[in-house]
């Protein structure tokens, strides 16, 4: 079955904020055409990008429809409920939750913690006196992906055992029959990936969020369900396997089985902490076995990416600890073969030469070491990491905020300088932000000299530079969206101004043209001739039955006059003006 990956990007919703790039612990994000997408081969499915995306563009695959189909097609479907349910559904009796799940159509509900207990026993048996080996737990699929892809030298240390979810699915099929369907329910996104890789064991994986949505669709409130004596976990309650969702829960169960007497048992949670914990262990000399319980989510599975955020970690831990029971002397399910093999799948990390990185840096305007701000706005920790991502094809030059800002300013400045008309932009206090030399020349007097001394005249007070413009600027600032066009006298000249908002109420701009100049007068004559043509054609269309061919002749004459005037050499010198309208900002 060709399934969509557990995490994907909804096209059109990405706002190119690069927050997912910034927070992804393995930089498994590719930005193409301003859209950040997940690189499946690099992803460890921790769910960080889903949680931090402000626009909700990062999505988790919806397997609810699939689970419903399994309930219809299989003769019997059992819900494998992760032990984190105790923290997720606080205040709800297990019997009420079981009744709610049975109302959805599940034949039975069983605790995944039963599989966890079998894993604890198998891990304890791996520890041999005097072996002095490193063992890394494989209960967390994100940890497994992290080691396989980014720490391949540690793959040999992964315990060669199935995860609690896989183990529990095997146990259920052996107990209820091979045709039994199994739907896992928990707080984890990466369990969807694990389920995809083992379809012969797990038919579908739902998150707690999926389950809550299913309850809402059916109008079921677990807190109100009247759990009865038949609403119990099948085939029995789990013991200390219920501690797995809290940091250190696994090794607590192993210690109870005697593992602590023969090995050091340590637990770490949170992806940043995990990489630090494993640092230096490769090739290290150990005096006895070292077992590491590693969980990707800080605090454990109770803080999984699809767990509720309603209360703190301490309260969640208390709920899990209060629900957990000591393990029974005799397990209620037979122990299956837990053997599993894990192979390295290292992510290719090209090594680029300094020259290649330098060329990539130049693409984002980093010409000197001083230009490398390392601001992190692009999502990468340093400009050189961004350069490597550019060479990988995982990033775009537009991700560099400082480069794009500088580029935008350079474009705007070049356009303003090249404008044949005067241009000025001010802030709400009427202080000049930018202007071109043509503006200074239009004002005349000492203004051109001031411009030469301080190009752009940044900070100059418009009220002193040209008080005649104040009413129009003040009006546009106050109205926020009004564009004012008017002609006005400035000393012995007539100027035409267009005042417009750049940022409503905060920044305003103006284009100023001296219409007493010969070239401008010439344009006005042509414009007036074209206006006469337009009005004449409108009139002629109304009385065409009287004028006949004279209408067409009148239009041709006026058009000829306008074209002849345009094409003839200017009596003031210089080329005839173009037909093209002046370009705006």
XYZ file of C-alpha atoms in Angstrom:
585
model
C 0.000 0.000 0.000
C 1.443 3.359 -1.061
C 0.663 5.608 1.889
C 1.337 9.282 2.295
C 4.181 9.944 4.724
C 3.099 10.569 8.329
C 4.110 14.255 8.159
C 3.552 16.428 5.097
C 3.061 20.051 4.052
C -0.297 21.400 2.953
C 0.509 23.395 -0.145
C -0.682 26.979 -0.071
C -0.674 27.353 3.716
C 3.080 27.682 4.192
C 3.935 31.315 5.020
C 7.701 30.889 4.421
C 8.513 31.892 8.013
C 11.191 29.157 8.226
C 10.171 28.310 11.793
C 10.119 24.605 10.931
C 13.639 24.879 9.498
C 14.787 26.649 12.635
C 13.365 24.055 15.027
C 13.881 20.809 13.085
C 16.610 18.938 14.997
C 17.961 17.276 11.836
C 17.133 20.003 9.256
C 14.921 17.650 7.260
C 13.154 20.577 5.589
C 13.525 21.675 1.981
C 12.396 25.112 0.825
C 11.311 25.237 -2.829
C 9.481 28.218 -4.308
C 8.960 29.668 -0.829
C 7.281 26.485 0.469
C 8.888 24.376 3.205
C 8.406 20.658 2.639
C 9.556 17.616 4.615
C 12.398 15.536 3.172
C 11.216 12.009 3.926
C 14.678 10.419 3.665
C 16.039 12.803 6.310
C 13.000 13.008 8.609
C 12.879 11.228 11.987
C 9.161 12.080 12.451
C 9.555 13.660 15.862
C 6.674 16.054 15.110
C 8.550 19.211 16.080
C 7.702 20.956 12.811
C 4.017 20.135 13.272
C 3.952 21.665 16.738
C 5.822 24.881 15.865
C 4.213 25.696 12.486
C 2.202 28.910 13.106
C 0.030 28.533 10.001
C -0.796 24.844 10.420
C 0.867 23.982 7.110
C 2.629 20.947 8.568
C 0.090 18.162 8.817
C -0.081 14.678 10.327
C -1.549 11.999 8.101
C -5.149 11.252 9.014
C -5.597 7.480 9.496
C -9.072 7.695 10.974
C -10.808 6.632 7.749
C -8.422 3.704 7.467
C -9.212 2.579 11.009
C -12.948 2.737 10.300
C -12.475 0.603 7.188
C -10.552 -1.991 9.215
C -13.411 -2.198 11.697
C -15.784 -2.961 8.826
C -13.563 -5.479 7.049
C -12.000 -7.488 9.887
C -14.048 -9.988 11.923
C -12.395 -8.757 15.117
C -10.368 -5.605 15.791
C -8.539 -4.946 19.067
C -7.386 -1.523 20.231
C -3.793 -1.492 21.484
C -3.878 1.439 23.924
C -0.551 3.078 24.801
C 0.083 3.487 28.567
C 0.205 7.273 28.147
C -3.616 7.106 28.155
C -3.442 7.560 31.936
C -2.048 11.082 31.462
C -4.166 11.855 28.397
C -7.574 10.957 29.820
C -7.178 12.179 33.376
C -10.163 11.772 35.632
C -11.714 9.112 33.382
C -11.975 5.600 34.774
C -10.363 2.900 32.590
C -13.726 1.114 32.378
C -15.398 4.255 30.971
C -12.659 4.682 28.368
C -12.903 1.015 27.410
C -16.689 1.324 27.039
C -16.199 4.365 24.756
C -13.765 2.432 22.564
C -16.077 -0.563 22.386
C -18.898 1.777 21.361
C -16.737 2.791 18.388
C -16.700 -0.853 17.325
C -13.596 -2.420 18.880
C -14.082 -5.995 20.016
C -11.640 -5.532 22.865
C -9.169 -3.067 24.345
C -5.717 -4.179 25.461
C -2.817 -2.341 27.052
C 0.318 -1.906 24.921
C 2.103 -2.040 28.262
C 1.766 -5.848 28.108
C 4.184 -5.780 25.201
C 6.409 -3.356 27.105
C 6.743 -5.843 29.956
C 7.857 -8.541 27.532
C 10.439 -6.112 26.110
C 11.739 -5.316 29.611
C 12.242 -9.009 30.291
C 14.047 -9.520 26.979
C 16.290 -6.474 27.548
C 17.209 -7.747 30.989
C 18.224 -11.104 29.497
C 20.556 -9.307 27.059
C 22.695 -8.042 29.897
C 25.469 -10.492 30.664
C 27.963 -10.213 33.504
C 31.346 -9.016 32.296
C 30.223 -8.199 28.738
C 30.711 -4.415 29.107
C 28.552 -3.560 26.096
C 26.429 -0.555 25.183
C 22.686 -1.175 24.740
C 20.273 1.448 23.347
C 16.545 0.924 23.769
C 14.371 0.602 20.658
C 10.993 1.419 22.203
C 10.956 4.905 20.618
C 10.800 4.834 16.781
C 12.144 8.393 16.535
C 15.262 7.334 18.442
C 15.670 4.362 16.114
C 15.432 6.655 13.069
C 17.874 9.115 14.632
C 20.476 6.407 15.186
C 19.977 4.722 11.800
C 20.189 7.987 9.829
C 22.445 10.292 11.818
C 24.428 8.065 14.200
C 24.958 4.947 12.070
C 28.082 4.032 14.022
C 25.787 3.276 16.989
C 23.371 0.977 15.124
C 25.078 -2.113 16.529
C 24.160 -0.911 20.025
C 20.407 -0.894 19.291
C 18.804 -3.742 21.215
C 17.863 -6.399 18.621
C 14.278 -6.557 19.859
C 10.886 -5.470 18.618
C 9.255 -2.393 20.093
C 6.427 -2.711 22.660
C 3.861 -1.856 19.940
C 5.068 -4.618 17.609
C 5.436 -7.078 20.468
C 1.930 -6.388 21.725
C 0.464 -6.775 18.215
C 2.148 -10.199 17.934
C 0.790 -11.222 21.307
C -2.747 -10.148 20.389
C -2.707 -12.071 17.106
C -1.463 -15.189 18.872
C -4.121 -14.821 21.558
C -7.182 -13.722 19.546
C -6.266 -15.276 16.199
C -4.146 -14.377 13.197
C -7.075 -12.694 11.448
C -7.443 -10.168 14.296
C -6.966 -6.558 13.328
C -4.847 -4.321 15.564
C -5.186 -0.528 15.801
C -2.593 1.205 17.963
C -3.642 4.397 19.788
C -1.088 6.706 21.406
C 0.511 10.180 21.524
C 3.202 9.508 18.931
C 3.480 10.512 15.261
C 6.489 8.330 14.463
C 4.481 5.244 15.457
C 2.634 5.810 12.168
C 5.949 5.273 10.365
C 6.628 2.144 12.424
C 3.149 0.868 11.610
C 3.734 1.496 7.902
C 6.879 -0.612 8.093
C 5.053 -3.507 9.807
C 1.618 -3.771 8.165
C 1.551 -7.492 8.928
C 1.328 -6.609 12.638
C -0.404 -3.233 12.935
C -3.299 -2.314 10.664
C -3.511 1.369 11.597
C -2.007 3.861 14.025
C -4.129 6.608 15.566
C -2.981 9.464 17.756
C -4.886 10.567 20.831
C -5.919 13.596 18.776
C -7.423 11.272 16.146
C -9.277 9.374 18.851
C -10.733 12.519 20.397
C -11.967 13.605 16.962
C -13.566 10.195 16.451
C -15.325 10.472 19.793
C -16.617 13.923 18.800
C -17.901 12.636 15.448
C -19.873 9.914 17.242
C -21.034 12.176 20.054
C -19.233 10.072 22.664
C -17.946 11.590 25.899
C -15.750 8.988 27.660
C -16.226 10.769 30.977
C -19.963 10.070 30.792
C -19.750 6.453 29.668
C -21.118 3.996 32.251
C -18.310 1.496 32.418
C -19.497 -1.926 33.559
C -17.853 -5.120 34.835
C -17.363 -6.317 31.236
C -15.389 -3.167 30.362
C -11.914 -4.357 31.323
C -8.601 -4.637 29.545
C -8.223 -7.931 27.692
C -6.870 -10.423 28.395
C -5.727 -8.738 31.646
C -4.176 -5.681 33.283
C -0.579 -4.715 32.639
C 1.933 -4.170 35.403
C 5.065 -2.035 35.425
C 4.974 -1.790 31.632
C 2.586 1.073 32.347
C 5.623 3.121 33.429
C 7.108 3.257 29.923
C 5.655 6.672 28.953
C 7.598 8.534 31.681
C 11.312 9.221 31.601
C 13.047 6.321 33.387
C 9.952 4.113 33.413
C 11.529 1.384 31.296
C 14.700 1.016 33.349
C 12.603 0.988 36.522
C 10.914 -2.161 35.259
C 14.276 -3.624 34.244
C 15.730 -2.842 37.667
C 12.838 -4.718 39.264
C 13.924 -7.730 37.187
C 17.524 -7.535 38.424
C 19.144 -5.739 35.501
C 20.515 -3.010 37.750
C 22.713 -5.524 39.544
C 24.643 -6.358 36.374
C 24.592 -3.104 34.388
C 24.334 0.638 34.642
C 20.845 1.783 33.688
C 20.451 5.387 32.528
C 17.604 7.297 30.952
C 17.600 10.452 28.810
C 14.782 12.268 27.053
C 14.566 15.138 24.562
C 16.353 15.092 21.211
C 18.983 17.740 22.036
C 19.900 15.793 25.170
C 20.054 12.445 23.352
C 22.795 13.477 20.949
C 24.842 14.850 23.815
C 24.275 11.664 25.806
C 25.571 9.476 22.984
C 28.521 11.731 22.220
C 31.830 9.996 22.889
C 30.377 6.563 23.640
C 31.559 5.094 20.350
C 34.741 3.194 21.183
C 34.599 4.160 24.859
C 35.880 1.619 27.384
C 33.145 0.403 29.722
C 33.701 -1.534 32.917
C 30.266 -3.202 32.618
C 27.140 -3.155 30.475
C 25.506 0.223 29.957
C 21.812 0.315 29.075
C 20.407 3.612 27.810
C 16.677 4.247 27.805
C 16.259 7.005 25.211
C 13.007 8.854 24.511
C 12.723 11.578 21.871
C 10.130 13.636 23.751
C 11.338 15.555 26.775
C 9.832 13.975 29.874
C 8.747 10.898 27.934
C 5.789 9.848 25.805
C 3.385 11.716 28.075
C 4.656 14.819 26.246
C 4.372 13.292 22.785
C 3.600 15.541 19.800
C -0.047 14.490 19.805
C -0.571 14.440 23.558
C -2.797 17.060 25.178
C -1.038 20.154 26.508
C -3.542 20.831 29.261
C -1.320 20.178 32.276
C 2.310 19.987 33.288
C 4.727 17.081 33.163
C 4.656 16.479 36.910
C 0.880 15.983 36.992
C 1.059 13.671 33.980
C 3.753 11.596 35.691
C 1.618 11.303 38.810
C -1.310 10.001 36.770
C 0.867 7.343 35.111
C 2.508 6.305 38.385
C -0.849 6.003 40.135
C -2.273 3.760 37.396
C 0.748 1.448 37.097
C 0.606 -1.862 38.928
C 3.320 -4.345 39.891
C 3.796 -6.978 37.221
C 2.011 -10.264 37.764
C 3.939 -13.410 38.551
C 2.553 -15.108 35.449
C 2.023 -13.054 32.274
C -1.485 -13.098 30.852
C -0.134 -13.361 27.285
C 2.428 -15.782 25.903
C 5.810 -14.296 25.068
C 6.449 -14.258 21.288
C 9.777 -14.155 19.498
C 10.958 -10.562 19.899
C 14.063 -10.761 17.697
C 14.521 -7.841 15.308
C 17.306 -6.458 13.134
C 18.195 -2.797 12.663
C 20.401 -1.583 9.814
C 22.063 1.747 9.232
C 20.506 4.107 6.690
C 22.878 7.064 6.896
C 21.841 10.402 5.461
C 24.274 11.607 2.838
C 26.021 14.739 4.050
C 28.185 16.161 1.237
C 31.385 17.873 2.284
C 31.937 21.114 0.391
C 35.202 22.895 -0.181
C 35.795 26.402 1.196
C 35.649 27.720 -2.371
C 32.218 26.164 -2.937
C 30.903 27.585 0.320
C 32.318 31.001 -0.564
C 30.502 31.008 -3.907
C 27.278 29.982 -2.177
C 27.711 32.754 0.371
C 28.176 35.258 -2.432
C 24.737 34.267 -3.749
C 23.260 35.785 -0.591
C 25.466 38.847 -0.541
C 28.016 37.534 1.959
C 31.215 38.824 0.376
C 33.328 39.136 3.531
C 33.374 37.401 6.936
C 31.846 40.576 8.385
C 28.792 40.042 6.152
C 28.117 36.687 7.839
C 25.689 37.860 10.515
C 24.682 34.336 11.670
C 21.341 35.828 12.706
C 19.396 32.582 12.229
C 16.562 34.304 10.380
C 16.779 31.695 7.611
C 16.353 28.856 10.104
C 20.002 27.759 10.057
C 22.408 28.408 12.908
C 25.023 30.023 10.723
C 25.429 31.564 7.278
C 27.765 28.735 6.325
C 25.144 26.131 7.207
C 22.752 28.020 4.945
C 25.403 27.996 2.217
C 25.709 24.205 2.532
C 21.918 23.892 2.323
C 21.949 26.072 -0.801
C 24.457 23.709 -2.375
C 22.327 20.726 -1.290
C 19.257 22.242 -2.919
C 17.466 22.365 0.448
C 17.404 26.147 0.680
C 16.877 29.240 -1.453
C 18.714 32.559 -1.496
C 15.459 34.314 -0.612
C 15.610 32.699 2.839
C 18.364 35.125 3.874
C 16.464 37.989 5.487
C 19.349 40.456 5.525
C 20.150 39.741 1.863
C 16.535 40.205 0.760
C 16.242 43.412 2.765
C 19.404 44.774 1.229
C 18.305 43.674 -2.234
C 14.913 45.341 -1.834
C 16.536 48.558 -0.649
C 18.993 48.541 -3.540
C 16.207 48.004 -6.058
C 14.080 50.762 -4.568
C 16.997 53.163 -4.400
C 18.011 52.437 -7.998
C 14.447 52.966 -9.189
C 14.074 56.212 -7.262
C 17.394 57.524 -8.592
C 16.423 56.679 -12.179
C 12.982 58.269 -12.016
C 12.679 61.326 -14.326
C 10.285 62.865 -11.801
C 11.006 63.953 -8.272
C 10.318 61.318 -5.607
C 10.189 61.765 -1.851
C 9.162 59.360 0.942
C 8.550 60.506 4.534
C 7.523 58.983 7.857
C 4.518 59.951 9.974
C 6.561 62.788 11.497
C 7.220 64.184 8.003
C 10.905 63.338 8.235
C 12.372 62.369 4.858
C 13.248 58.672 4.547
C 14.462 58.835 0.945
C 14.346 61.194 -2.022
C 16.084 61.500 -5.383
C 18.089 64.320 -6.842
C 15.258 65.211 -9.200
C 13.157 66.116 -6.160
C 15.885 68.448 -4.913
C 16.231 70.036 -8.367
C 12.478 70.573 -8.611
C 12.461 72.438 -5.298
C 15.464 74.521 -6.397
C 17.291 76.985 -4.194
C 19.818 75.415 -1.843
C 18.076 72.035 -1.834
C 20.342 70.457 -4.539
C 23.403 71.463 -2.505
C 21.887 69.910 0.604
C 21.196 66.739 -1.386
C 24.810 66.605 -2.613
C 26.045 66.954 0.946
C 23.660 64.274 2.216
C 22.347 62.069 -0.635
C 18.785 61.008 0.051
C 18.393 63.779 2.645
C 17.443 61.198 5.264
C 16.054 62.797 8.405
C 15.413 66.205 6.837
C 12.171 67.886 7.945
C 9.758 68.262 5.023
C 8.118 71.170 6.805
C 11.337 73.141 6.351
C 12.353 71.732 2.994
C 9.001 72.330 1.232
C 6.149 73.563 3.467
C 3.866 73.841 0.412
C 3.557 70.038 0.366
C 2.439 69.706 4.001
C -1.377 69.846 3.499
C -1.341 67.007 0.963
C 1.041 64.846 3.017
C -0.890 65.430 6.261
C -4.188 64.593 4.555
C -2.843 61.329 3.110
C -1.378 60.282 6.469
C -4.693 60.956 8.169
C -6.861 59.188 5.574
C -4.530 56.159 5.369
C -5.620 55.129 1.857
C -6.340 58.343 -0.059
C -4.246 59.196 -3.129
C -4.079 62.929 -3.863
C -3.345 64.322 -7.306
C -3.150 68.082 -7.783
C -1.373 70.906 -9.584
C 0.111 73.717 -7.533
C 2.384 76.722 -7.915
C 5.894 76.516 -6.591
C 7.596 79.883 -6.945
C 7.427 80.652 -10.689
C 6.629 77.099 -11.790
C 3.625 74.870 -11.942
C 4.159 71.414 -10.466
C 1.960 68.335 -10.449
C 2.105 66.160 -7.339
C 0.739 62.686 -6.606
C 0.768 61.825 -2.902
C 0.109 58.205 -1.919
C 0.361 55.998 1.196
C 3.218 53.476 1.375
C 2.270 52.124 4.803
C -1.119 53.587 5.735
C -0.811 56.118 8.517
C 2.944 55.624 8.848
C 4.815 56.221 5.597
C 3.770 58.379 2.679
C 5.377 59.037 -0.702
C 4.991 61.559 -3.502
C 5.899 61.918 -7.167
C 6.515 65.543 -8.167
C 6.768 66.790 -11.763
C 7.500 70.288 -13.052
C 4.861 70.617 -15.772
C 6.305 73.892 -17.036
C 9.174 71.969 -18.603
C 8.974 71.735 -22.445
C 8.912 67.929 -22.491
C 6.045 67.845 -20.030
C 4.133 70.501 -21.993
C 4.572 68.446 -25.120
C 3.144 65.369 -23.351
C 0.176 67.445 -22.201
C -0.574 68.581 -25.761
C -0.476 64.990 -26.991
C -2.650 63.845 -24.109
C -5.173 66.601 -24.840
C -5.283 65.662 -28.523
C -5.905 62.039 -27.569
C -8.675 63.152 -25.233
C -10.278 65.137 -28.071
C -10.204 62.003 -30.202
C -11.855 59.978 -27.461
C -14.633 62.494 -26.900
C -15.152 63.044 -30.610
C -15.485 59.319 -31.260
C -18.057 59.059 -28.500
C -20.049 61.906 -29.996
C -19.738 60.593 -33.519
C -21.030 57.187 -32.448
C -24.204 58.891 -31.271
C -24.803 60.808 -34.521
C -23.166 58.446 -37.001
C -26.289 58.338 -39.158
C -25.832 62.098 -39.873
C -22.082 62.320 -40.345
C -21.474 59.096 -42.308
C -17.930 58.991 -43.618
C -17.137 62.429 -42.122
C -16.832 60.792 -38.670
C -14.047 58.483 -39.752
C -12.358 61.338 -41.608
C -12.482 63.571 -38.511
C -10.895 60.830 -36.393
C -8.172 60.236 -38.948
C -7.349 63.952 -39.133
C -7.084 64.368 -35.372
C -5.039 61.166 -35.046
C -2.747 62.362 -37.803
C -2.263 65.682 -36.045
C -1.328 63.986 -32.782
C 1.070 61.530 -34.458
C 2.670 64.239 -36.600
C 3.184 66.365 -33.534
C 4.681 63.435 -31.662
C 7.033 62.365 -34.449
C 8.261 65.843 -35.353
C 11.503 67.061 -33.768
C 10.971 68.880 -30.527
C 11.222 72.640 -30.885
C 12.878 72.620 -27.477
C 15.559 70.117 -28.514
C 15.930 66.458 -27.541
C 14.008 63.383 -28.714
C 10.273 63.252 -29.028
C 8.580 61.750 -25.960
C 7.692 58.053 -25.890
C 4.191 56.616 -26.133
C 4.905 54.522 -23.069
C 3.323 55.823 -19.878
C 5.712 56.749 -17.061
C 6.432 53.796 -14.798
C 5.460 53.926 -11.175
C 7.429 52.904 -8.160
